[in-house]
CSV table of C-alpha atoms in Angstrom, one decimal:
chain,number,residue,atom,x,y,z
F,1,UNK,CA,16.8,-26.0,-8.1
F,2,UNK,CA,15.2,-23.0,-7.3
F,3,UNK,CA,16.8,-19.6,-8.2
F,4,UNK,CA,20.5,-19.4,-8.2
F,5,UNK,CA,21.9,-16.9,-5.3
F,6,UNK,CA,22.7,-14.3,-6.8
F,7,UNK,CA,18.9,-13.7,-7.3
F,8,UNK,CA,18.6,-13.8,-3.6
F,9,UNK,CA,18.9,-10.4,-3.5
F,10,UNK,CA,16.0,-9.2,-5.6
F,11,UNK,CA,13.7,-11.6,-3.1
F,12,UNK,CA,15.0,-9.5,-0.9
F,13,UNK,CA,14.7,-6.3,-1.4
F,14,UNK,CA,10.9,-6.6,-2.1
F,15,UNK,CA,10.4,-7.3,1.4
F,16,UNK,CA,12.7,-4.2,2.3
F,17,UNK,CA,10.3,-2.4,-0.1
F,18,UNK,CA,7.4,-2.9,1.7
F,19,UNK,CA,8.2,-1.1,5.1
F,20,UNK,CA,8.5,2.2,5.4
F,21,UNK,CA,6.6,5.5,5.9
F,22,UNK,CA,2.9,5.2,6.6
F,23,UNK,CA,0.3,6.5,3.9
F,24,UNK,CA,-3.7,6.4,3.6
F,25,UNK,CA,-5.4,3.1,3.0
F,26,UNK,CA,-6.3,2.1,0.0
F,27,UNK,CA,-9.9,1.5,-0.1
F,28,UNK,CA,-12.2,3.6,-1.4
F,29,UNK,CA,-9.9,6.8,-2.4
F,30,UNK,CA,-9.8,6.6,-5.8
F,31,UNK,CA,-11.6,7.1,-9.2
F,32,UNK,CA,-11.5,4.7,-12.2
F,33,UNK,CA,-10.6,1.7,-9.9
F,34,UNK,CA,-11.9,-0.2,-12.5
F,35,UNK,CA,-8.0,0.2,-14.1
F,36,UNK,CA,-7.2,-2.5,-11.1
F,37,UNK,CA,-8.8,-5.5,-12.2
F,38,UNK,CA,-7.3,-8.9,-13.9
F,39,UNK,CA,-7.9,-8.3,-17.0
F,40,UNK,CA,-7.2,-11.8,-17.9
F,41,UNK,CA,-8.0,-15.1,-16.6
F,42,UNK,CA,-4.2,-16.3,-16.1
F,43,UNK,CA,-4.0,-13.1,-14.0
F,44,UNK,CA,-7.0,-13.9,-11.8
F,45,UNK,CA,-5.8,-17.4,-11.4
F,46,UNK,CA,-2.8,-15.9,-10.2
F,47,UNK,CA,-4.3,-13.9,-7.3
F,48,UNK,CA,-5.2,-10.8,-9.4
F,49,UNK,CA,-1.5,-9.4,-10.7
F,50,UNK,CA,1.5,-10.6,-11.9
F,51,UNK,CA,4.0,-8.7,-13.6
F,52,UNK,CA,7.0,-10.5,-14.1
F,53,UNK,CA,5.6,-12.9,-17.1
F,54,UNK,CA,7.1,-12.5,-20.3
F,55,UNK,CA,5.9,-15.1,-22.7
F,56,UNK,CA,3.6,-14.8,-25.4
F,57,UNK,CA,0.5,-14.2,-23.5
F,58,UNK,CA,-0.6,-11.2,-25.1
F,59,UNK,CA,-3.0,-9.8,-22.1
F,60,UNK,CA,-0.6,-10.2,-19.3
F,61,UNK,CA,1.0,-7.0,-20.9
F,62,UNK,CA,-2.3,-5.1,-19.2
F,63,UNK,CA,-0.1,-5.0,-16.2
F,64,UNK,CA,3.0,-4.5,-17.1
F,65,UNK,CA,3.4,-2.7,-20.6
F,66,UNK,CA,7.6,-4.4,-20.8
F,67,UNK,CA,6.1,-7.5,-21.3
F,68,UNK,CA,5.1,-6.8,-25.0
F,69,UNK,CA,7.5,-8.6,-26.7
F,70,UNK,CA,8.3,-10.6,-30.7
F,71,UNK,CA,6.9,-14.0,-29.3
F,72,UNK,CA,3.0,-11.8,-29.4
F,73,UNK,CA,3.3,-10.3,-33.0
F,74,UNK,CA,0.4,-10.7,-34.5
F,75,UNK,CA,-1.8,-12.1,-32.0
F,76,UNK,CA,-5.2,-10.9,-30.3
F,77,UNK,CA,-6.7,-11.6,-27.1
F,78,UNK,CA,-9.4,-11.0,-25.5
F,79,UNK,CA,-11.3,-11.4,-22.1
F,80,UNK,CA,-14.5,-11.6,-20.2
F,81,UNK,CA,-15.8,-11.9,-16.9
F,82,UNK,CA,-18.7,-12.0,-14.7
F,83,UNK,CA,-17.9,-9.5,-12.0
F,84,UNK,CA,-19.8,-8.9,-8.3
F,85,UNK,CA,-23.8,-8.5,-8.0
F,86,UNK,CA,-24.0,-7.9,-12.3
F,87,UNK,CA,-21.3,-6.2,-13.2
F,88,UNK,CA,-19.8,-7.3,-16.3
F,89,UNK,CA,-16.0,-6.5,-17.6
F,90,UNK,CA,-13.5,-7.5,-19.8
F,91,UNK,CA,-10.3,-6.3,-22.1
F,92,UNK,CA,-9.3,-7.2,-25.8
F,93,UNK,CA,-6.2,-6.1,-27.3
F,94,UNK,CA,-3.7,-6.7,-30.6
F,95,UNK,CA,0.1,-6.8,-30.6
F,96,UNK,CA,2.4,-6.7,-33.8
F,97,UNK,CA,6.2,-6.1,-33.5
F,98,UNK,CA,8.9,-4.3,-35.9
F,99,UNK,CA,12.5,-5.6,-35.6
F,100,UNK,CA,14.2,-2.3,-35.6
F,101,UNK,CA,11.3,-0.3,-34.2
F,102,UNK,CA,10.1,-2.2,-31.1
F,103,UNK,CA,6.6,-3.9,-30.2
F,104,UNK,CA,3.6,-2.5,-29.6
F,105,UNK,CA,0.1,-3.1,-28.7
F,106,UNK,CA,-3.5,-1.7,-28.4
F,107,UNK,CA,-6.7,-2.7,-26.5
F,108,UNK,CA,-10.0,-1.5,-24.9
F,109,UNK,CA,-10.7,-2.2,-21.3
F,110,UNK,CA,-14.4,-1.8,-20.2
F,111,UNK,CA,-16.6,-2.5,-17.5
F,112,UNK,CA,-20.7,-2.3,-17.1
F,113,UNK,CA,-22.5,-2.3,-14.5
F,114,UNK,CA,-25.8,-2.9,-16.2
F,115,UNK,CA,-29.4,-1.2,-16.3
F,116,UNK,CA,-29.7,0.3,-12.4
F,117,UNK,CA,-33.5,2.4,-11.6
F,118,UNK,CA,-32.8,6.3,-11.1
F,119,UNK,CA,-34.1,8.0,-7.5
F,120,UNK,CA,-34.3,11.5,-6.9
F,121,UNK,CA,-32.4,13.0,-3.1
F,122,UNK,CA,-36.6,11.8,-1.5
F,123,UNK,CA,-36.3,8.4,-3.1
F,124,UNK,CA,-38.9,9.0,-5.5
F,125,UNK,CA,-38.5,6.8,-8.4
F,126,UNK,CA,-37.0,8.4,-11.7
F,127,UNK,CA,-36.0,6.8,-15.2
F,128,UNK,CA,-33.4,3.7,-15.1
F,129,UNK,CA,-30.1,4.5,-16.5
F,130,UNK,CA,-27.0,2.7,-17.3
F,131,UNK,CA,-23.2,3.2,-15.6
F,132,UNK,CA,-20.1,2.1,-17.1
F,133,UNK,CA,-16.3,2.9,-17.7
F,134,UNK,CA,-13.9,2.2,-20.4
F,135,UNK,CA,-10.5,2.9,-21.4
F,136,UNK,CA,-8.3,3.0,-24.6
F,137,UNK,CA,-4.7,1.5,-24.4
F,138,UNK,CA,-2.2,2.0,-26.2
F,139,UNK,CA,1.3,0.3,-25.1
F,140,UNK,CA,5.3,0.0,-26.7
F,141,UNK,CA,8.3,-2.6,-25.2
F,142,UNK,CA,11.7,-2.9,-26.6
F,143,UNK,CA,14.8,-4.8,-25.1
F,144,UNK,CA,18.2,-3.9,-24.5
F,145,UNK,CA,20.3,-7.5,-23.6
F,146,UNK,CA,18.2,-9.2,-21.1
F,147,UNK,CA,16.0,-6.5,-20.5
F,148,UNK,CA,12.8,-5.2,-21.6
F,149,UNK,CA,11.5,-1.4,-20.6
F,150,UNK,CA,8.2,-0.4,-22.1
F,151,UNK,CA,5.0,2.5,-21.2
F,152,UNK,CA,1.7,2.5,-22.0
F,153,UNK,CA,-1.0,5.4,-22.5
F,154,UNK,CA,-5.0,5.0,-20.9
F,155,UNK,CA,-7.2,7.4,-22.2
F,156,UNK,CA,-10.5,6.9,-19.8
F,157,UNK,CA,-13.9,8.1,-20.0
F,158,UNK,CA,-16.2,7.1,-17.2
F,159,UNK,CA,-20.3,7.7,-16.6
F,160,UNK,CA,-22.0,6.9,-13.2
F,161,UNK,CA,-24.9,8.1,-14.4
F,162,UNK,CA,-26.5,11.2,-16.7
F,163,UNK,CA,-24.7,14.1,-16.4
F,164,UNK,CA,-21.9,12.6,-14.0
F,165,UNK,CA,-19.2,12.1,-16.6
F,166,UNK,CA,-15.6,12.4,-16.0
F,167,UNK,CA,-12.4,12.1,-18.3
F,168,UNK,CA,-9.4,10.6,-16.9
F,169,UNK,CA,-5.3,9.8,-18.9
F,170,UNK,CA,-2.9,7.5,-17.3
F,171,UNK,CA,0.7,5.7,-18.1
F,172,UNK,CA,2.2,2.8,-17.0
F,173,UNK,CA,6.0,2.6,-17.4
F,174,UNK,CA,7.4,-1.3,-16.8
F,175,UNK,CA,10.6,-3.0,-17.0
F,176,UNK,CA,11.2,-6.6,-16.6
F,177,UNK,CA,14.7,-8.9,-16.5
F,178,UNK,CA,14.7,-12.7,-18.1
F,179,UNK,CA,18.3,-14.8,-16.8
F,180,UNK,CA,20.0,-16.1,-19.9
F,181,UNK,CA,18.3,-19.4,-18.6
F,182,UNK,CA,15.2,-17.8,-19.5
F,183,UNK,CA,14.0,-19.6,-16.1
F,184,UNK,CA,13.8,-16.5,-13.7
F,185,UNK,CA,11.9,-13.3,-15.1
F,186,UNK,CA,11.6,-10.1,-12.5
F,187,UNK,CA,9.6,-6.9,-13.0
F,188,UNK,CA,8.7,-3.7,-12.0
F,189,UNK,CA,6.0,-1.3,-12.6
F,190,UNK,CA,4.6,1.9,-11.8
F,191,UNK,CA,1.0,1.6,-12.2
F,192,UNK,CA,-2.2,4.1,-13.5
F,193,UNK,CA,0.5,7.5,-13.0
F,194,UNK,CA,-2.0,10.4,-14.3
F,195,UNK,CA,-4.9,12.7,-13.2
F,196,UNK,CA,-8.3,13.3,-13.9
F,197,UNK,CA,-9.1,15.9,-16.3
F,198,UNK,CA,-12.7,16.5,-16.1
F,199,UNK,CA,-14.5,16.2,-12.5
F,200,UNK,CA,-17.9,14.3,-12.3
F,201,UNK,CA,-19.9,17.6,-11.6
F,202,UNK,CA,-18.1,19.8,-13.5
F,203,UNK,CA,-16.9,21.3,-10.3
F,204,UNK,CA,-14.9,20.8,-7.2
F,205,UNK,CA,-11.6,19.1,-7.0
F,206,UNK,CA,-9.7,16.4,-9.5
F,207,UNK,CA,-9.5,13.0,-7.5
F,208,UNK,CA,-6.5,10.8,-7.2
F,209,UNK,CA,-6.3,7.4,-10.0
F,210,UNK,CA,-5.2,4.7,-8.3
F,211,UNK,CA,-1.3,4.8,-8.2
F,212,UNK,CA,0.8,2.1,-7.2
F,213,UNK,CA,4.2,0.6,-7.7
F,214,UNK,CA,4.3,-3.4,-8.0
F,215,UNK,CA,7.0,-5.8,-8.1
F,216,UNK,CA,7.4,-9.0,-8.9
F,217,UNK,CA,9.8,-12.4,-9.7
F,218,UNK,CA,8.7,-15.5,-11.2
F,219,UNK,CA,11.0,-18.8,-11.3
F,220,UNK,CA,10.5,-22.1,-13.3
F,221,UNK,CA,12.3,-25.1,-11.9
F,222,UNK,CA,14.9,-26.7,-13.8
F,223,UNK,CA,13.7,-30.5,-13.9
F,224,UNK,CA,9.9,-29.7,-12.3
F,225,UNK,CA,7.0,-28.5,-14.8
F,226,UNK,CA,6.4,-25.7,-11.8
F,227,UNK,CA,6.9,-21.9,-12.0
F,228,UNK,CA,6.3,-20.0,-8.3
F,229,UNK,CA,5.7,-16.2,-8.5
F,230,UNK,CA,5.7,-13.7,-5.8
F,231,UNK,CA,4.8,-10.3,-6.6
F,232,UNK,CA,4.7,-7.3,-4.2
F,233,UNK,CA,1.9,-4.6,-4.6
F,234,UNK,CA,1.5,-1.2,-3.1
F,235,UNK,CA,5.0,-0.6,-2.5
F,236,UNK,CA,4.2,2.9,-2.6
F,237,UNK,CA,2.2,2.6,0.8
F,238,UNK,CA,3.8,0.9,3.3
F,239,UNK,CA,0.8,0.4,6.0
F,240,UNK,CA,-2.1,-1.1,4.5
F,241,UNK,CA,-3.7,-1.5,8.2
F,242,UNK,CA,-6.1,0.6,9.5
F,243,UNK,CA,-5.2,2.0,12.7
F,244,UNK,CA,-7.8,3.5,14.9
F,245,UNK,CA,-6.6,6.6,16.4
F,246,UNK,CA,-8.8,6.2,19.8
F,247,UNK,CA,-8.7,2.2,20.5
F,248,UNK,CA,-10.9,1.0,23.1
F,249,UNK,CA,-9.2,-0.8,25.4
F,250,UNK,CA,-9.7,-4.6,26.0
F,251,UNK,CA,-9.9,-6.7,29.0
F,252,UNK,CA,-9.2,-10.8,29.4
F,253,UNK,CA,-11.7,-12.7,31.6
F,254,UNK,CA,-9.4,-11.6,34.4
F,255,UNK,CA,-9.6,-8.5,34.0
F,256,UNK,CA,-5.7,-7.9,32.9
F,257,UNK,CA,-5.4,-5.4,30.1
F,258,UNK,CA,-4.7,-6.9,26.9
F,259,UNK,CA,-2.1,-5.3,24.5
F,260,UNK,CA,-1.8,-4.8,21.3
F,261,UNK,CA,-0.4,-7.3,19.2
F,262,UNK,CA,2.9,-6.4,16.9
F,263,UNK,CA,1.4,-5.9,12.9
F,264,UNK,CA,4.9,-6.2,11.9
F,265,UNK,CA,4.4,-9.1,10.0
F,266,UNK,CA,0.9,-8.4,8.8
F,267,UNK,CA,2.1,-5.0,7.4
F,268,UNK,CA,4.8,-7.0,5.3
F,269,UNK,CA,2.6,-10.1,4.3
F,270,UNK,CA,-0.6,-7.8,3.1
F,271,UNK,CA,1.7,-6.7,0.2
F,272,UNK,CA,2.0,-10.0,-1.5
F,273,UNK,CA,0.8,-12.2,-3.7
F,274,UNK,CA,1.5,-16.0,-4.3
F,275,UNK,CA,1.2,-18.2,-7.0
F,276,UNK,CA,2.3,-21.3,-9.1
F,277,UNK,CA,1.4,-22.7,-12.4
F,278,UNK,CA,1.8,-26.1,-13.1
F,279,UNK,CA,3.0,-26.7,-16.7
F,280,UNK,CA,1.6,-30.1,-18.2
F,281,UNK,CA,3.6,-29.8,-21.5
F,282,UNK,CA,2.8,-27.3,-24.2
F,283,UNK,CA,-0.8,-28.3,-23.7
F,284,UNK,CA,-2.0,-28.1,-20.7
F,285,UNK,CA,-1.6,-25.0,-17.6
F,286,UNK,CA,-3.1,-25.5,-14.2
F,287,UNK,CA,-2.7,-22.5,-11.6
F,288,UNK,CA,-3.3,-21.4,-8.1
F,289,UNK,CA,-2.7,-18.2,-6.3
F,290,UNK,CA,-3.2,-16.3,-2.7
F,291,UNK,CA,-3.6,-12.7,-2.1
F,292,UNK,CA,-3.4,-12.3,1.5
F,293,UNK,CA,-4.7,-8.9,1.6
F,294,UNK,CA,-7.9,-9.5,-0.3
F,295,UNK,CA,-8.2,-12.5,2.5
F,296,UNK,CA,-7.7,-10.1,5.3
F,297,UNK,CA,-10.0,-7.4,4.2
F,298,UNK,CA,-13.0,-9.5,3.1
F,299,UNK,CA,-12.8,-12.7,5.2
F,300,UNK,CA,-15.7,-12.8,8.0
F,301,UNK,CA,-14.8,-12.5,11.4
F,302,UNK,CA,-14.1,-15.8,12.8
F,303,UNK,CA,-14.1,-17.9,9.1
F,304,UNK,CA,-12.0,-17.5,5.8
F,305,UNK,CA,-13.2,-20.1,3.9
F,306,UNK,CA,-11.4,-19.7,0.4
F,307,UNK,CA,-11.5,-15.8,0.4
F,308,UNK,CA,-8.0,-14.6,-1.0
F,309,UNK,CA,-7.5,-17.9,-2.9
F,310,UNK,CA,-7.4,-18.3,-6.4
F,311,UNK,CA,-7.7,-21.6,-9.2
F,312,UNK,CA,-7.5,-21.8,-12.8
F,313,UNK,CA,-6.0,-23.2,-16.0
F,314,UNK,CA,-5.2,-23.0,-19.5
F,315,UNK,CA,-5.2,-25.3,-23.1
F,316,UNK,CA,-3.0,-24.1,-25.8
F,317,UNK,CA,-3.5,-25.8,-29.0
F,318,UNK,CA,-2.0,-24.3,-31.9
F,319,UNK,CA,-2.0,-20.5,-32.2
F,320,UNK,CA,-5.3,-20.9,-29.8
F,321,UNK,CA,-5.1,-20.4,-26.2
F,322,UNK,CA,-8.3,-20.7,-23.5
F,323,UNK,CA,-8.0,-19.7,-19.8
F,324,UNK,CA,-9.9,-19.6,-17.3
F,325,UNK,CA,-10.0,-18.0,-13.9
F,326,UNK,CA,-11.3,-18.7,-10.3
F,327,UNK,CA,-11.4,-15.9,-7.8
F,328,UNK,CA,-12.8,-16.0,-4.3
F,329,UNK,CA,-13.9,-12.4,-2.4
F,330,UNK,CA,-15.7,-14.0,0.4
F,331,UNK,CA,-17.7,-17.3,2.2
F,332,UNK,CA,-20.5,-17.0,-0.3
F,333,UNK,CA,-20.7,-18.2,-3.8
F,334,UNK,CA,-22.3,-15.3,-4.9
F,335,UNK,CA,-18.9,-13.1,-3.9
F,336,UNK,CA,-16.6,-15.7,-6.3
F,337,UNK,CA,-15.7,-14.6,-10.2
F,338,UNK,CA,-15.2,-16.4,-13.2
F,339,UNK,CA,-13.5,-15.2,-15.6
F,340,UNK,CA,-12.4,-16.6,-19.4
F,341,UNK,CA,-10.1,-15.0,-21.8
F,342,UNK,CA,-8.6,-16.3,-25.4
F,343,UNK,CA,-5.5,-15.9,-27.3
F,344,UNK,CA,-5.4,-16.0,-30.7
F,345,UNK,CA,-2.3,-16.0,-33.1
F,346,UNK,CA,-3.5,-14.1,-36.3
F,347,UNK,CA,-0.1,-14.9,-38.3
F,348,UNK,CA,1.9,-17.9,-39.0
F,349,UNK,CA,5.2,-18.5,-36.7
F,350,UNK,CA,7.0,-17.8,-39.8
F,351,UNK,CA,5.5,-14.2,-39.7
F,352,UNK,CA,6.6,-13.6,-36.4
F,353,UNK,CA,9.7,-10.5,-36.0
């Protein structure tokens, strides 16, 4: 059976969390949105974000820093993927714990966006230079019954081009809950909280990081190898619709004035994210996921195709774990990622805190 009641609530209240006063969109405001991306295949598999998993999958802690826990100590992981029109990205990280101290974790997240040819403001050709942005993590958990609360530090340093440089520090701070059946994990996070210290030019204002708070539960099923997530992103802006201030108004063939249709339930179902893995023993993971407002935002006009879905799977053998990851941003193939990311146990079980 699915969760019990009593986690009915929780369900609940991230729907509740989702409504409320309107704020900017989200597109397009923000510097080092590279912070935003899956850094691992199991997370682009499942629709870009989760936050409630807390196993030993050592990268998942990218997005929420409570789900550094004993089960990673002493393993590595590390990802790569081949982003939109060349740019590359990726994340590796290390994880050891200390019984009476906690666990902890570092890692580099970087992204490159290749060789690109220099113009000056009347296009005339200059010398080809290279953009790219990285930052340095550095992330603690510890747990307190069936809890876990945990924060994590970004240092960022970011280059558009020559002499556009900016310097950036962030924190995460997480907590997640595991049921003593160990089959229902929730979490909560408050995402990429900092400011930019240094400005691009030099001058001129510091521009926002992109904040958000996420939520999210995830529940296995008793007798079914099946674990459903729903996670709930942006909670900390409510209206993720763009509303035009002076609509034109629109006619049927009859000339009747057509009105508006309610967004209610658009507003509430652009803040989630679906997903299920499919659990084929200790071996074998095979995943799917649906983010409805990357569908909604990139889809063409009058087709979807696969935009907003999501595919993947994973092979554990031994301390060695592959994944790989599936992401559709629009009709073409040329707008889909792939993304592969391993985890590696650099100690014995034995070892393990």
């Amino acid at each position: 059976m699915f969760a019990p009641v009593r986690h009915l609530g929780i369900y609940l209240l991230l729907a509740g969390l989702s409504v409320g006063t309107v704020r900017a969109q989200i597109g397009g405001r923000h510097v080092y949105d590279f912070l935003n991306l899956p850094v691992s295949a199991r997370q682009a598999a499942l629709g870009g974000i989760n936050v409630s998993s807390q196993d030993d999958d050592l990268l998942m802690a990218a997005q929420n820093p409570a789900a550094v826990n004993p089960s990673m100590h002493g393993r590595a992981g590390l990802t790569y993927s081949g982003y939109l029109a060349g740019i590359r990205y990726g994340f590796t990280a290390y994880s050891r714990t200390w019984e009476k101290i906690g666990s902890f974790y570092t890692g580099i997240q970087y992204l490159t966006s290749g060789e690109m040819q220099g113009a000056d403001e009347l296009g005339n050709l200059t010398e080809t230079f290279s953009a790219g942005e990285f930052a340095w993590v550095t992330g603690y958990s510890r747990a307190w019954r069936q809890f876990r609360y945990g924060g994590s530090l970004k240092l960022i340093s970011s280059s558009l081009a020559p002499g556009f440089t900016s310097l950036g520090i962030a924190a995460d701070l997480g907590g997640s809950y595991k049921s003593k059946s160990e089959l229902f994990v929730a979490g909560l996070v408050v995402r990429n909280a900092g400011l930019q210290l240094t400005t691009y030019t030099g001058t001129g204002a510091r521009e926002p990081l992109p904040f958000e708070i996420v939520a999210g539960v995830s529940n296995k099923l008793k007798y079914m190898p099946l674990r459903f997530s729903i996670t709930a992103t942006n909670l900390d802006q409510p209206r993720l619709i763009y509303r035009d201030p002076n609509p034109e108004p629109e006619y049927d063939l009859s000339g009747n004035l057509i009105e508006p249709k309610s967004q209610f339930s658009e507003l509430i179902f652009r803040h989630f994210v679906f997903s299920t893995e499919f659990l084929l023993g200790d071996f074998l993971r095979l995943r799917a996921g649906y983010n409805h407002l990357r569908r909604q935002e990139l889809r063409a006009v009058n087709r979807g195709g696969m935009t907003g879905f999501s595919l993947g799977a994973g092979i554990r053998a031994g301390r060695l774990a592959l994944d790989y990851g599936f992401s559709s941003y629009g009709l073409s193939s040329a707008f889909s990622t792939h993304q592969v990311s391993l985890g590696l146990g650099l100690t014995r079980p034995e070892q393990t805190k």
